[in-house]
Amino acid sequence: DTETAQLFITGSSSALLSSEIATQFRGRSRAYELLPFSFAEYARANGEPPEWDGSAAARSRLEALFDAYLVEGGFPGLRGLPAQDRIGVLQDYASLVVVRDLLDRYDIPDARGVRDVADALLAANGTALSVNRLTARLKARGMAIGRDRVTAMARHLADAYLLFFVPVFTYSGHKSRVNPQKVYAIDPGLAFAVSAAPSVNLGQRLEQAVYLELRRRHPLARERGISYYLTRDRREVDFVVGDRGQGQAAALVQVCADLRDAQTRGREITALETAMGELGLDQGTIVTLRDSETIKVEAGTIEAVPAWRWCLEM
């Protein structure tokens, strides 16, 4: 109150949430979100310039780096660790969020319940999950836990930045609340580390990496600035991005690891084209693992772009 000064406050736990910082400083603060490394930052940290020079050699290096990024993730302090140590530390990160940021912070006595909710949500990485379905899964595991408590725990886990929830695209607040939300963990490496050993979940971690990149590109967006889209015939498009209330044109982004399978290709393109028609857009994007092509459809043009290149475009 007596000095002209700028204060920069950082932290990696929910001991003081951004909403509480705003309260403490009474409107004289602005919160910025710092996520683990993006792919561009990961590439730079591994000695690769975060842009493609057009050469086949650079493309091969960037493809390999992106494959590694989906497994190792972007936590800077874990670079160079052997796989076993890295996975152990990432599992500890998830456990610490549960213990320190939830059990201690909110004085929750039900440690098993919180861990089960966190495990179930992390296992659902990249998929749509309703509170009712999550509650039913927990009850099937022998956890007698109410819907309201599950909702509160899920909200606490999001506040602690262990994961994010993405709602369905709608102009109705009520429909947004009652429809399932898609779940994304904070980092693809963490999602890999806490998943079951037999599972690969490559498509889900690719979708997660795309979501995190969209979140970086659209900081401080209004609620539902990033959402998923359901067409009138219930076909799903992974992301619709933009705030038309602020004059931003919406963008549609579909994620598909491999377009070579004819059935998968048809399903993904049809969903995206249908959404383009319903939203009045003439362009759409499919982010893939390797594929690159321009696809002409009745509604306009769809660009298939490999994820490593898409992540370096902005």
Tab-separated table of N, CA and C in Angstrom, residues 43-204:
chain	number	residue	atom	x	y	z
A	43	ALA	N	11.818	-30.189	-27.030
A	43	ALA	CA	12.783	-30.330	-28.116
A	43	ALA	C	14.007	-29.460	-27.874
A	44	ARG	N	13.782	-28.213	-27.483
A	44	ARG	CA	14.895	-27.296	-27.225
A	44	ARG	C	15.773	-27.827	-26.089
A	45	ALA	N	15.130	-28.341	-25.030
A	45	ALA	CA	15.891	-28.863	-23.893
A	45	ALA	C	16.727	-30.081	-24.278
A	46	ASN	N	16.312	-30.780	-25.343
A	46	ASN	CA	17.052	-31.944	-25.812
A	46	ASN	C	17.969	-31.619	-26.987
A	47	GLY	N	18.246	-30.329	-27.167
A	47	GLY	CA	19.226	-29.919	-28.160
A	47	GLY	C	18.729	-29.820	-29.579
A	48	GLU	N	17.409	-29.878	-29.787
A	48	GLU	CA	16.844	-29.797	-31.132
A	48	GLU	C	16.150	-28.444	-31.313
A	49	PRO	N	16.512	-27.668	-32.328
A	49	PRO	CA	15.809	-26.397	-32.559
A	49	PRO	C	14.311	-26.635	-32.697
A	50	PRO	N	13.486	-25.837	-32.021
A	50	PRO	CA	12.036	-26.064	-32.035
A	50	PRO	C	11.359	-25.548	-33.289
A	51	GLU	N	11.949	-25.815	-34.422
A	51	GLU	CA	11.319	-25.516	-35.703
A	51	GLU	C	11.866	-26.499	-36.723
A	52	TRP	N	11.074	-26.748	-37.743
A	52	TRP	CA	11.470	-27.713	-38.761
A	52	TRP	C	12.051	-26.987	-39.949
A	53	ASP	N	13.240	-27.401	-40.368
A	53	ASP	CA	13.899	-26.757	-41.507
A	53	ASP	C	13.500	-27.366	-42.842
A	54	GLY	N	12.559	-28.330	-42.819
A	54	GLY	CA	12.084	-28.941	-44.049
A	54	GLY	C	12.841	-30.184	-44.468
A	55	SER	N	13.925	-30.517	-43.779
A	55	SER	CA	14.734	-31.664	-44.180
A	55	SER	C	14.174	-32.960	-43.610
A	56	ALA	N	14.467	-34.068	-44.320
A	56	ALA	CA	14.019	-35.386	-43.851
A	56	ALA	C	14.722	-35.775	-42.564
A	57	ALA	N	15.992	-35.388	-42.414
A	57	ALA	CA	16.736	-35.739	-41.201
A	57	ALA	C	16.135	-35.067	-39.976
A	58	ALA	N	15.799	-33.782	-40.106
A	58	ALA	CA	15.185	-33.072	-38.982
A	58	ALA	C	13.816	-33.644	-38.667
A	59	ARG	N	13.056	-34.008	-39.710
A	59	ARG	CA	11.746	-34.609	-39.481
A	59	ARG	C	11.880	-35.903	-38.683
A	60	SER	N	12.845	-36.731	-39.029
A	60	SER	CA	13.044	-37.993	-38.313
A	60	SER	C	13.407	-37.742	-36.851
A	61	ARG	N	14.253	-36.757	-36.617
A	61	ARG	CA	14.636	-36.447	-35.224
A	61	ARG	C	13.440	-35.935	-34.429
A	62	LEU	N	12.641	-35.068	-35.053
A	62	LEU	CA	11.488	-34.501	-34.358
A	62	LEU	C	10.407	-35.556	-34.121
A	63	GLU	N	10.210	-36.453	-35.062
A	63	GLU	CA	9.262	-37.552	-34.862
A	63	GLU	C	9.687	-38.406	-33.665
A	64	ALA	N	10.977	-38.738	-33.606
A	64	ALA	CA	11.474	-39.554	-32.496
A	64	ALA	C	11.349	-38.819	-31.165
A	65	LEU	N	11.630	-37.526	-31.186
A	65	LEU	CA	11.502	-36.737	-29.950
A	65	LEU	C	10.059	-36.676	-29.484
A	66	PHE	N	9.121	-36.543	-30.429
A	66	PHE	CA	7.720	-36.473	-30.023
A	66	PHE	C	7.261	-37.808	-29.447
A	67	ASP	N	7.704	-38.911	-30.027
A	67	ASP	CA	7.387	-40.225	-29.452
A	67	ASP	C	7.894	-40.307	-28.016
A	68	ALA	N	9.117	-39.807	-27.797
A	68	ALA	CA	9.686	-39.827	-26.448
A	68	ALA	C	8.921	-38.903	-25.510
A	69	TYR	N	8.484	-37.754	-26.032
A	69	TYR	CA	7.738	-36.789	-25.222
A	69	TYR	C	6.444	-37.393	-24.689
A	70	LEU	N	5.770	-38.203	-25.500
A	70	LEU	CA	4.517	-38.816	-25.061
A	70	LEU	C	4.741	-39.829	-23.941
A	71	VAL	N	5.960	-40.308	-23.792
A	71	VAL	CA	6.283	-41.261	-22.730
A	71	VAL	C	6.940	-40.565	-21.540
A	72	GLU	N	7.886	-39.679	-21.815
A	72	GLU	CA	8.651	-39.041	-20.741
A	72	GLU	C	7.942	-37.832	-20.141
A	73	GLY	N	7.185	-37.123	-20.965
A	73	GLY	CA	6.494	-35.941	-20.471
A	73	GLY	C	7.406	-34.735	-20.387
A	74	GLY	N	6.889	-33.666	-19.782
A	74	GLY	CA	7.590	-32.384	-19.811
A	74	GLY	C	8.045	-31.835	-18.481
A	75	PHE	N	8.100	-32.642	-17.417
A	75	PHE	CA	8.611	-32.119	-16.153
A	75	PHE	C	10.125	-31.941	-16.281
A	76	PRO	N	10.615	-30.708	-16.170
A	76	PRO	CA	12.036	-30.440	-16.463
A	76	PRO	C	13.005	-31.224	-15.575
A	77	GLY	N	12.666	-31.404	-14.302
A	77	GLY	CA	13.596	-32.038	-13.376
A	77	GLY	C	13.826	-33.512	-13.622
A	78	LEU	N	13.053	-34.116	-14.517
A	78	LEU	CA	13.174	-35.557	-14.748
A	78	LEU	C	13.964	-35.886	-16.007
A	79	ARG	N	14.437	-34.871	-16.702
A	79	ARG	CA	15.213	-35.115	-17.918
A	79	ARG	C	16.460	-35.938	-17.610
A	80	GLY	N	16.679	-36.970	-18.421
A	80	GLY	CA	17.885	-37.764	-18.282
A	80	GLY	C	17.802	-38.891	-17.277
A	81	LEU	N	16.703	-38.969	-16.529
A	81	LEU	CA	16.578	-40.055	-15.557
A	81	LEU	C	16.303	-41.381	-16.272
A	82	PRO	N	16.820	-42.486	-15.738
A	82	PRO	CA	16.425	-43.791	-16.289
A	82	PRO	C	14.916	-43.969	-16.178
A	83	ALA	N	14.351	-44.775	-17.077
A	83	ALA	CA	12.898	-44.926	-17.148
A	83	ALA	C	12.294	-45.331	-15.817
A	84	GLN	N	12.923	-46.270	-15.127
A	84	GLN	CA	12.367	-46.752	-13.860
A	84	GLN	C	12.312	-45.635	-12.823
A	85	ASP	N	13.385	-44.840	-12.751
A	85	ASP	CA	13.408	-43.728	-11.791
A	85	ASP	C	12.390	-42.662	-12.171
A	86	ARG	N	12.300	-42.356	-13.480
A	86	ARG	CA	11.358	-41.320	-13.922
A	86	ARG	C	9.927	-41.717	-13.599
A	87	ILE	N	9.577	-42.965	-13.887
A	87	ILE	CA	8.218	-43.435	-13.604
A	87	ILE	C	7.938	-43.383	-12.108
A	88	GLY	N	8.917	-43.766	-11.304
A	88	GLY	CA	8.728	-43.715	-9.851
A	88	GLY	C	8.496	-42.308	-9.347
A	89	VAL	N	9.264	-41.355	-9.866
A	89	VAL	CA	9.103	-39.962	-9.426
A	89	VAL	C	7.740	-39.420	-9.853
A	90	LEU	N	7.315	-39.725	-11.074
A	90	LEU	CA	6.023	-39.249	-11.543
A	90	LEU	C	4.879	-39.859	-10.731
A	91	GLN	N	5.004	-41.105	-10.362
A	91	GLN	CA	4.003	-41.710	-9.482
A	91	GLN	C	3.996	-41.021	-8.123
A	92	ASP	N	5.184	-40.648	-7.645
A	92	ASP	CA	5.266	-39.905	-6.381
A	92	ASP	C	4.599	-38.536	-6.510
A	93	TYR	N	4.782	-37.880	-7.671
A	93	TYR	CA	4.124	-36.593	-7.887
A	93	TYR	C	2.610	-36.726	-7.696
A	94	ALA	N	2.038	-37.741	-8.348
A	94	ALA	CA	0.590	-37.943	-8.239
A	94	ALA	C	0.186	-38.217	-6.796
A	95	SER	N	0.964	-39.026	-6.095
A	95	SER	CA	0.650	-39.342	-4.697
A	95	SER	C	0.767	-38.111	-3.812
A	96	LEU	N	1.775	-37.283	-4.077
A	96	LEU	CA	1.971	-36.082	-3.255
A	96	LEU	C	0.825	-35.095	-3.420
A	97	VAL	N	0.307	-34.987	-4.644
A	97	VAL	CA	-0.846	-34.117	-4.852
A	97	VAL	C	-2.005	-34.581	-3.992
A	98	VAL	N	-2.234	-35.896	-3.968
A	98	VAL	CA	-3.337	-36.446	-3.170
A	98	VAL	C	-3.100	-36.210	-1.693
A	99	VAL	N	-1.896	-36.508	-1.216
A	99	VAL	CA	-1.623	-36.440	0.219
A	99	VAL	C	-1.503	-34.997	0.696
A	100	ARG	N	-0.660	-34.213	0.005
A	100	ARG	CA	-0.359	-32.866	0.482
A	100	ARG	C	-1.443	-31.865	0.112
A	101	ASP	N	-1.882	-31.922	-1.162
A	101	ASP	CA	-2.783	-30.885	-1.643
A	101	ASP	C	-4.248	-31.167	-1.366
A	102	LEU	N	-4.578	-32.398	-1.025
A	102	LEU	CA	-5.978	-32.703	-0.716
A	102	LEU	C	-6.166	-33.136	0.732
A	103	LEU	N	-5.521	-34.240	1.116
A	103	LEU	CA	-5.750	-34.771	2.463
A	103	LEU	C	-5.351	-33.751	3.529
A	104	ASP	N	-4.173	-33.148	3.372
A	104	ASP	CA	-3.709	-32.183	4.371
A	104	ASP	C	-4.455	-30.861	4.270
A	105	ARG	N	-4.586	-30.364	3.043
A	105	ARG	CA	-5.187	-29.045	2.853
A	105	ARG	C	-6.641	-28.999	3.302
A	106	TYR	N	-7.410	-30.030	2.923
A	106	TYR	CA	-8.838	-30.020	3.220
A	106	TYR	C	-9.196	-30.885	4.431
A	107	ASP	N	-8.155	-31.426	5.084
A	107	ASP	CA	-8.378	-32.237	6.287
A	107	ASP	C	-9.379	-33.352	6.014
A	108	ILE	N	-9.138	-34.083	4.917
A	108	ILE	CA	-10.024	-35.176	4.525
A	108	ILE	C	-9.542	-36.465	5.175
A	109	PRO	N	-10.372	-37.129	5.951
A	109	PRO	CA	-9.921	-38.349	6.634
A	109	PRO	C	-9.914	-39.585	5.735
A	110	ASP	N	-10.642	-39.535	4.632
A	110	ASP	CA	-10.828	-40.709	3.793
A	110	ASP	C	-9.723	-40.778	2.741
A	111	ALA	N	-8.525	-41.205	3.156
A	111	ALA	CA	-7.388	-41.244	2.241
A	111	ALA	C	-7.636	-42.217	1.089
A	112	ARG	N	-8.206	-43.370	1.383
A	112	ARG	CA	-8.443	-44.358	0.331
A	112	ARG	C	-9.420	-43.821	-0.703
A	113	GLY	N	-10.458	-43.133	-0.243
A	113	GLY	CA	-11.443	-42.597	-1.165
A	113	GLY	C	-10.842	-41.605	-2.132
A	114	VAL	N	-9.992	-40.714	-1.625
A	114	VAL	CA	-9.353	-39.715	-2.479
A	114	VAL	C	-8.434	-40.394	-3.489
A	115	ARG	N	-7.657	-41.342	-3.024
A	115	ARG	CA	-6.747	-42.044	-3.933
A	115	ARG	C	-7.527	-42.791	-5.019
A	116	ASP	N	-8.642	-43.410	-4.634
A	116	ASP	CA	-9.435	-44.141	-5.624
A	116	ASP	C	-10.029	-43.199	-6.664
A	117	VAL	N	-10.495	-42.035	-6.226
A	117	VAL	CA	-11.034	-41.048	-7.169
A	117	VAL	C	-9.924	-40.573	-8.109
A	118	ALA	N	-8.747	-40.266	-7.543
A	118	ALA	CA	-7.624	-39.807	-8.370
A	118	ALA	C	-7.200	-40.883	-9.357
A	119	ASP	N	-7.098	-42.133	-8.906
A	119	ASP	CA	-6.700	-43.228	-9.790
A	119	ASP	C	-7.708	-43.415	-10.928
A	120	ALA	N	-8.999	-43.349	-10.589
A	120	ALA	CA	-10.034	-43.545	-11.604
A	120	ALA	C	-10.011	-42.424	-12.634
A	121	LEU	N	-9.785	-41.199	-12.197
A	121	LEU	CA	-9.760	-40.073	-13.133
A	121	LEU	C	-8.513	-40.122	-14.014
A	122	LEU	N	-7.369	-40.444	-13.446
A	122	LEU	CA	-6.149	-40.542	-14.252
A	122	LEU	C	-6.250	-41.696	-15.248
A	123	ALA	N	-6.912	-42.763	-14.857
A	123	ALA	CA	-7.109	-43.889	-15.774
A	123	ALA	C	-8.025	-43.512	-16.934
A	124	ALA	N	-8.867	-42.493	-16.723
A	124	ALA	CA	-9.798	-42.041	-17.762
A	124	ALA	C	-9.191	-40.967	-18.649
A	125	ASN	N	-7.889	-40.739	-18.554
A	125	ASN	CA	-7.217	-39.702	-19.326
A	125	ASN	C	-7.602	-39.759	-20.800
A	126	GLY	N	-8.115	-38.636	-21.321
A	126	GLY	CA	-8.476	-38.547	-22.723
A	126	GLY	C	-9.846	-39.097	-23.064
A	127	THR	N	-10.652	-39.401	-22.062
A	127	THR	CA	-11.992	-39.929	-22.322
A	127	THR	C	-13.028	-39.090	-21.584
A	128	ALA	N	-14.280	-39.225	-22.016
A	128	ALA	CA	-15.387	-38.523	-21.370
A	128	ALA	C	-15.897	-39.362	-20.206
A	129	LEU	N	-16.152	-38.696	-19.090
A	129	LEU	CA	-16.561	-39.410	-17.879
A	129	LEU	C	-17.527	-38.533	-17.105
A	130	SER	N	-18.679	-39.092	-16.765
A	130	SER	CA	-19.648	-38.363	-15.947
A	130	SER	C	-19.430	-38.710	-14.481
A	131	VAL	N	-19.915	-37.853	-13.594
A	131	VAL	CA	-19.804	-38.115	-12.161
A	131	VAL	C	-20.562	-39.382	-11.791
A	132	ASN	N	-21.729	-39.582	-12.404
A	132	ASN	CA	-22.505	-40.790	-12.110
A	132	ASN	C	-21.733	-42.049	-12.495
A	133	ARG	N	-21.092	-42.019	-13.662
A	133	ARG	CA	-20.340	-43.188	-14.098
A	133	ARG	C	-19.121	-43.412	-13.196
A	134	LEU	N	-18.459	-42.318	-12.809
A	134	LEU	CA	-17.312	-42.434	-11.916
A	134	LEU	C	-17.737	-43.000	-10.571
A	135	THR	N	-18.860	-42.516	-10.031
A	135	THR	CA	-19.369	-43.017	-8.751
A	135	THR	C	-19.703	-44.500	-8.852
A	136	ALA	N	-20.297	-44.906	-9.970
A	136	ALA	CA	-20.635	-46.318	-10.166
A	136	ALA	C	-19.379	-47.180	-10.225
A	137	ARG	N	-18.329	-46.690	-10.888
A	137	ARG	CA	-17.073	-47.444	-10.948
A	137	ARG	C	-16.480	-47.635	-9.558
A	138	LEU	N	-16.532	-46.599	-8.762
A	138	LEU	CA	-15.982	-46.691	-7.412
A	138	LEU	C	-16.791	-47.652	-6.555
A	139	LYS	N	-18.084	-47.611	-6.706
A	139	LYS	CA	-18.929	-48.534	-5.942
A	139	LYS	C	-18.672	-49.977	-6.355
A	140	ALA	N	-18.392	-50.192	-7.652
A	140	ALA	CA	-18.073	-51.541	-8.118
A	140	ALA	C	-16.777	-52.051	-7.508
A	141	ARG	N	-15.895	-51.124	-7.101
A	141	ARG	CA	-14.652	-51.510	-6.441
A	141	ARG	C	-14.805	-51.636	-4.921
A	142	GLY	N	-16.044	-51.461	-4.452
A	142	GLY	CA	-16.288	-51.578	-3.018
A	142	GLY	C	-16.224	-50.274	-2.257
A	143	MET	N	-16.182	-49.141	-3.000
A	143	MET	CA	-16.127	-47.834	-2.356
A	143	MET	C	-17.532	-47.243	-2.269
A	144	ALA	N	-18.094	-47.228	-1.084
A	144	ALA	CA	-19.420	-46.632	-0.875
A	144	ALA	C	-19.235	-45.132	-0.684
A	145	ILE	N	-19.267	-44.403	-1.773
A	145	ILE	CA	-18.987	-42.968	-1.727
A	145	ILE	C	-20.052	-42.248	-2.532
A	146	GLY	N	-20.550	-41.146	-2.004
A	146	GLY	CA	-21.650	-40.432	-2.624
A	146	GLY	C	-21.225	-39.564	-3.794
A	147	ARG	N	-22.203	-39.239	-4.628
A	147	ARG	CA	-21.947	-38.449	-5.824
A	147	ARG	C	-21.390	-37.069	-5.484
A	148	ASP	N	-21.962	-36.417	-4.482
A	148	ASP	CA	-21.509	-35.076	-4.113
A	148	ASP	C	-20.062	-35.098	-3.632
A	149	ARG	N	-19.698	-36.148	-2.914
A	149	ARG	CA	-18.320	-36.242	-2.411
A	149	ARG	C	-17.343	-36.502	-3.566
A	150	VAL	N	-17.766	-37.332	-4.501
A	150	VAL	CA	-16.926	-37.567	-5.673
A	150	VAL	C	-16.730	-36.268	-6.444
A	151	THR	N	-17.791	-35.496	-6.612
A	151	THR	CA	-17.705	-34.216	-7.315
A	151	THR	C	-16.729	-33.279	-6.615
A	152	ALA	N	-16.812	-33.204	-5.275
A	152	ALA	CA	-15.923	-32.322	-4.512
A	152	ALA	C	-14.468	-32.762	-4.653
A	153	MET	N	-14.215	-34.064	-4.565
A	153	MET	CA	-12.848	-34.563	-4.688
A	153	MET	C	-12.288	-34.286	-6.074
A	154	ALA	N	-13.097	-34.490	-7.104
A	154	ALA	CA	-12.653	-34.222	-8.474
A	154	ALA	C	-12.310	-32.742	-8.640
A	155	ARG	N	-13.126	-31.872	-8.062
A	155	ARG	CA	-12.850	-30.434	-8.141
A	155	ARG	C	-11.552	-30.086	-7.416
A	156	HIS	N	-11.310	-30.711	-6.266
A	156	HIS	CA	-10.062	-30.462	-5.533
A	156	HIS	C	-8.850	-30.914	-6.346
A	157	LEU	N	-8.955	-32.063	-7.018
A	157	LEU	CA	-7.845	-32.562	-7.834
A	157	LEU	C	-7.555	-31.618	-9.000
A	158	ALA	N	-8.596	-31.024	-9.561
A	158	ALA	CA	-8.400	-30.041	-10.630
A	158	ALA	C	-7.766	-28.766	-10.070
A	159	ASP	N	-8.203	-28.325	-8.896
A	159	ASP	CA	-7.606	-27.147	-8.258
A	159	ASP	C	-6.115	-27.354	-7.991
A	160	ALA	N	-5.745	-28.607	-7.682
A	160	ALA	CA	-4.350	-28.931	-7.392
A	160	ALA	C	-3.534	-29.188	-8.660
A	161	TYR	N	-4.147	-29.010	-9.828
A	161	TYR	CA	-3.474	-29.139	-11.126
A	161	TYR	C	-2.963	-30.553	-11.393
A	162	LEU	N	-3.637	-31.558	-10.877
A	162	LEU	CA	-3.304	-32.921	-11.271
A	162	LEU	C	-3.960	-33.263	-12.609
A	163	LEU	N	-5.099	-32.646	-12.863
A	163	LEU	CA	-5.836	-32.940	-14.098
A	163	LEU	C	-6.757	-31.778	-14.442
A	164	PHE	N	-7.316	-31.846	-15.657
A	164	PHE	CA	-8.231	-30.822	-16.147
A	164	PHE	C	-9.511	-31.482	-16.653
A	165	PHE	N	-10.598	-30.718	-16.630
A	165	PHE	CA	-11.870	-31.195	-17.158
A	165	PHE	C	-12.287	-30.302	-18.322
A	166	VAL	N	-12.720	-30.927	-19.408
A	166	VAL	CA	-13.136	-30.198	-20.607
A	166	VAL	C	-14.610	-30.500	-20.870
A	167	PRO	N	-15.466	-29.485	-20.885
A	167	PRO	CA	-16.904	-29.715	-21.056
A	167	PRO	C	-17.300	-29.837	-22.522
A	168	VAL	N	-18.531	-30.229	-22.750
A	168	VAL	CA	-19.071	-30.283	-24.097
A	168	VAL	C	-19.375	-28.860	-24.568
A	169	PHE	N	-19.274	-28.633	-25.868
A	169	PHE	CA	-19.587	-27.326	-26.439
A	169	PHE	C	-21.099	-27.126	-26.453
A	170	THR	N	-21.544	-26.083	-25.797
A	170	THR	CA	-22.959	-25.747	-25.775
A	170	THR	C	-23.089	-24.308	-25.294
A	171	TYR	N	-24.180	-23.672	-25.709
A	171	TYR	CA	-24.453	-22.322	-25.226
A	171	TYR	C	-25.267	-22.355	-23.937
A	172	SER	N	-25.604	-23.539	-23.485
A	172	SER	CA	-26.399	-23.700	-22.270
A	172	SER	C	-25.504	-24.132	-21.111
A	173	GLY	N	-25.481	-23.367	-20.044
A	173	GLY	CA	-24.719	-23.740	-18.863
A	173	GLY	C	-25.213	-25.031	-18.246
A	174	HIS	N	-26.527	-25.235	-18.284
A	174	HIS	CA	-27.098	-26.454	-17.699
A	174	HIS	C	-26.638	-27.687	-18.474
A	175	LYS	N	-26.685	-27.631	-19.809
A	175	LYS	CA	-26.245	-28.770	-20.613
A	175	LYS	C	-24.766	-29.047	-20.404
A	176	SER	N	-23.985	-28.002	-20.210
A	176	SER	CA	-22.558	-28.194	-19.964
A	176	SER	C	-22.328	-28.938	-18.654
A	177	ARG	N	-23.161	-28.653	-17.658
A	177	ARG	CA	-22.980	-29.290	-16.347
A	177	ARG	C	-23.453	-30.740	-16.341
A	178	VAL	N	-24.499	-31.065	-17.070
A	178	VAL	CA	-25.075	-32.398	-16.978
A	178	VAL	C	-24.432	-33.390	-17.945
A	179	ASN	N	-23.748	-32.909	-18.980
A	179	ASN	CA	-23.084	-33.814	-19.910
A	179	ASN	C	-21.739	-34.268	-19.353
A	180	PRO	N	-21.275	-35.453	-19.769
A	180	PRO	CA	-19.949	-35.910	-19.331
A	180	PRO	C	-18.867	-34.915	-19.721
A	181	GLN	N	-17.812	-34.848	-18.932
A	181	GLN	CA	-16.660	-34.013	-19.238
A	181	GLN	C	-15.474	-34.910	-19.583
A	182	LYS	N	-14.632	-34.421	-20.459
A	182	LYS	CA	-13.426	-35.171	-20.792
A	182	LYS	C	-12.333	-34.832	-19.782
A	183	VAL	N	-11.520	-35.822	-19.480
A	183	VAL	CA	-10.503	-35.707	-18.429
A	183	VAL	C	-9.119	-35.753	-19.077
A	184	TYR	N	-8.238	-34.838	-18.669
A	184	TYR	CA	-6.860	-34.839	-19.149
A	184	TYR	C	-5.914	-34.612	-17.975
A	185	ALA	N	-4.897	-35.465	-17.857
A	185	ALA	CA	-3.890	-35.292	-16.818
A	185	ALA	C	-2.971	-34.124	-17.170
A	186	ILE	N	-2.219	-33.667	-16.194
A	186	ILE	CA	-1.378	-32.489	-16.345
A	186	ILE	C	-0.212	-32.707	-17.317
A	187	ASP	N	0.146	-33.973	-17.590
A	187	ASP	CA	1.349	-34.234	-18.366
A	187	ASP	C	1.266	-35.628	-18.964
A	188	PRO	N	1.648	-35.819	-20.238
A	188	PRO	CA	1.573	-37.152	-20.836
A	188	PRO	C	2.486	-38.165	-20.170
A	189	GLY	N	3.637	-37.719	-19.682
A	189	GLY	CA	4.527	-38.633	-18.977
A	189	GLY	C	3.922	-39.133	-17.686
A	190	LEU	N	3.239	-38.246	-16.961
A	190	LEU	CA	2.569	-38.665	-15.730
A	190	LEU	C	1.442	-39.639	-16.039
A	191	ALA	N	0.677	-39.372	-17.097
A	191	ALA	CA	-0.404	-40.276	-17.480
A	191	ALA	C	0.143	-41.658	-17.823
A	192	PHE	N	1.285	-41.691	-18.509
A	192	PHE	CA	1.909	-42.967	-18.836
A	192	PHE	C	2.394	-43.672	-17.579
A	193	ALA	N	2.996	-42.925	-16.654
A	193	ALA	CA	3.588	-43.520	-15.460
A	193	ALA	C	2.554	-44.155	-14.540
A	194	VAL	N	1.354	-43.580	-14.465
A	194	VAL	CA	0.345	-44.103	-13.543
A	194	VAL	C	-0.604	-45.084	-14.215
A	195	SER	N	-0.429	-45.331	-15.526
A	195	SER	CA	-1.309	-46.275	-16.216
A	195	SER	C	-0.859	-47.704	-15.942
A	196	ALA	N	-1.763	-48.639	-16.189
A	196	ALA	CA	-1.453	-50.049	-15.974
A	196	ALA	C	-0.414	-50.518	-16.994
A	197	ALA	N	0.459	-51.451	-16.574
A	197	ALA	CA	1.568	-51.897	-17.420
A	197	ALA	C	1.127	-52.437	-18.771
A	198	PRO	N	0.029	-53.192	-18.881
A	198	PRO	CA	-0.341	-53.722	-20.202
A	198	PRO	C	-0.884	-52.667	-21.166
A	199	SER	N	-1.253	-51.496	-20.652
A	199	SER	CA	-1.915	-50.503	-21.497
A	199	SER	C	-0.899	-49.630	-22.220
A	200	VAL	N	-1.277	-49.176	-23.416
A	200	VAL	CA	-0.438	-48.272	-24.195
A	200	VAL	C	-1.065	-46.884	-24.234
A	201	ASN	N	-2.350	-46.821	-24.596
A	201	ASN	CA	-3.115	-45.564	-24.580
A	201	ASN	C	-2.443	-44.465	-25.400
A	202	LEU	N	-1.831	-44.842	-26.516
A	202	LEU	CA	-1.121	-43.855	-27.322
A	202	LEU	C	-2.055	-42.774	-27.831
A	203	GLY	N	-3.219	-43.176	-28.345
A	203	GLY	CA	-4.162	-42.196	-28.863
A	203	GLY	C	-4.639	-41.226	-27.806
A	204	GLN	N	-4.844	-41.727	-26.584
A	204	GLN	CA	-5.308	-40.863	-25.501
A	204	GLN	C	-4.219	-39.873	-25.078
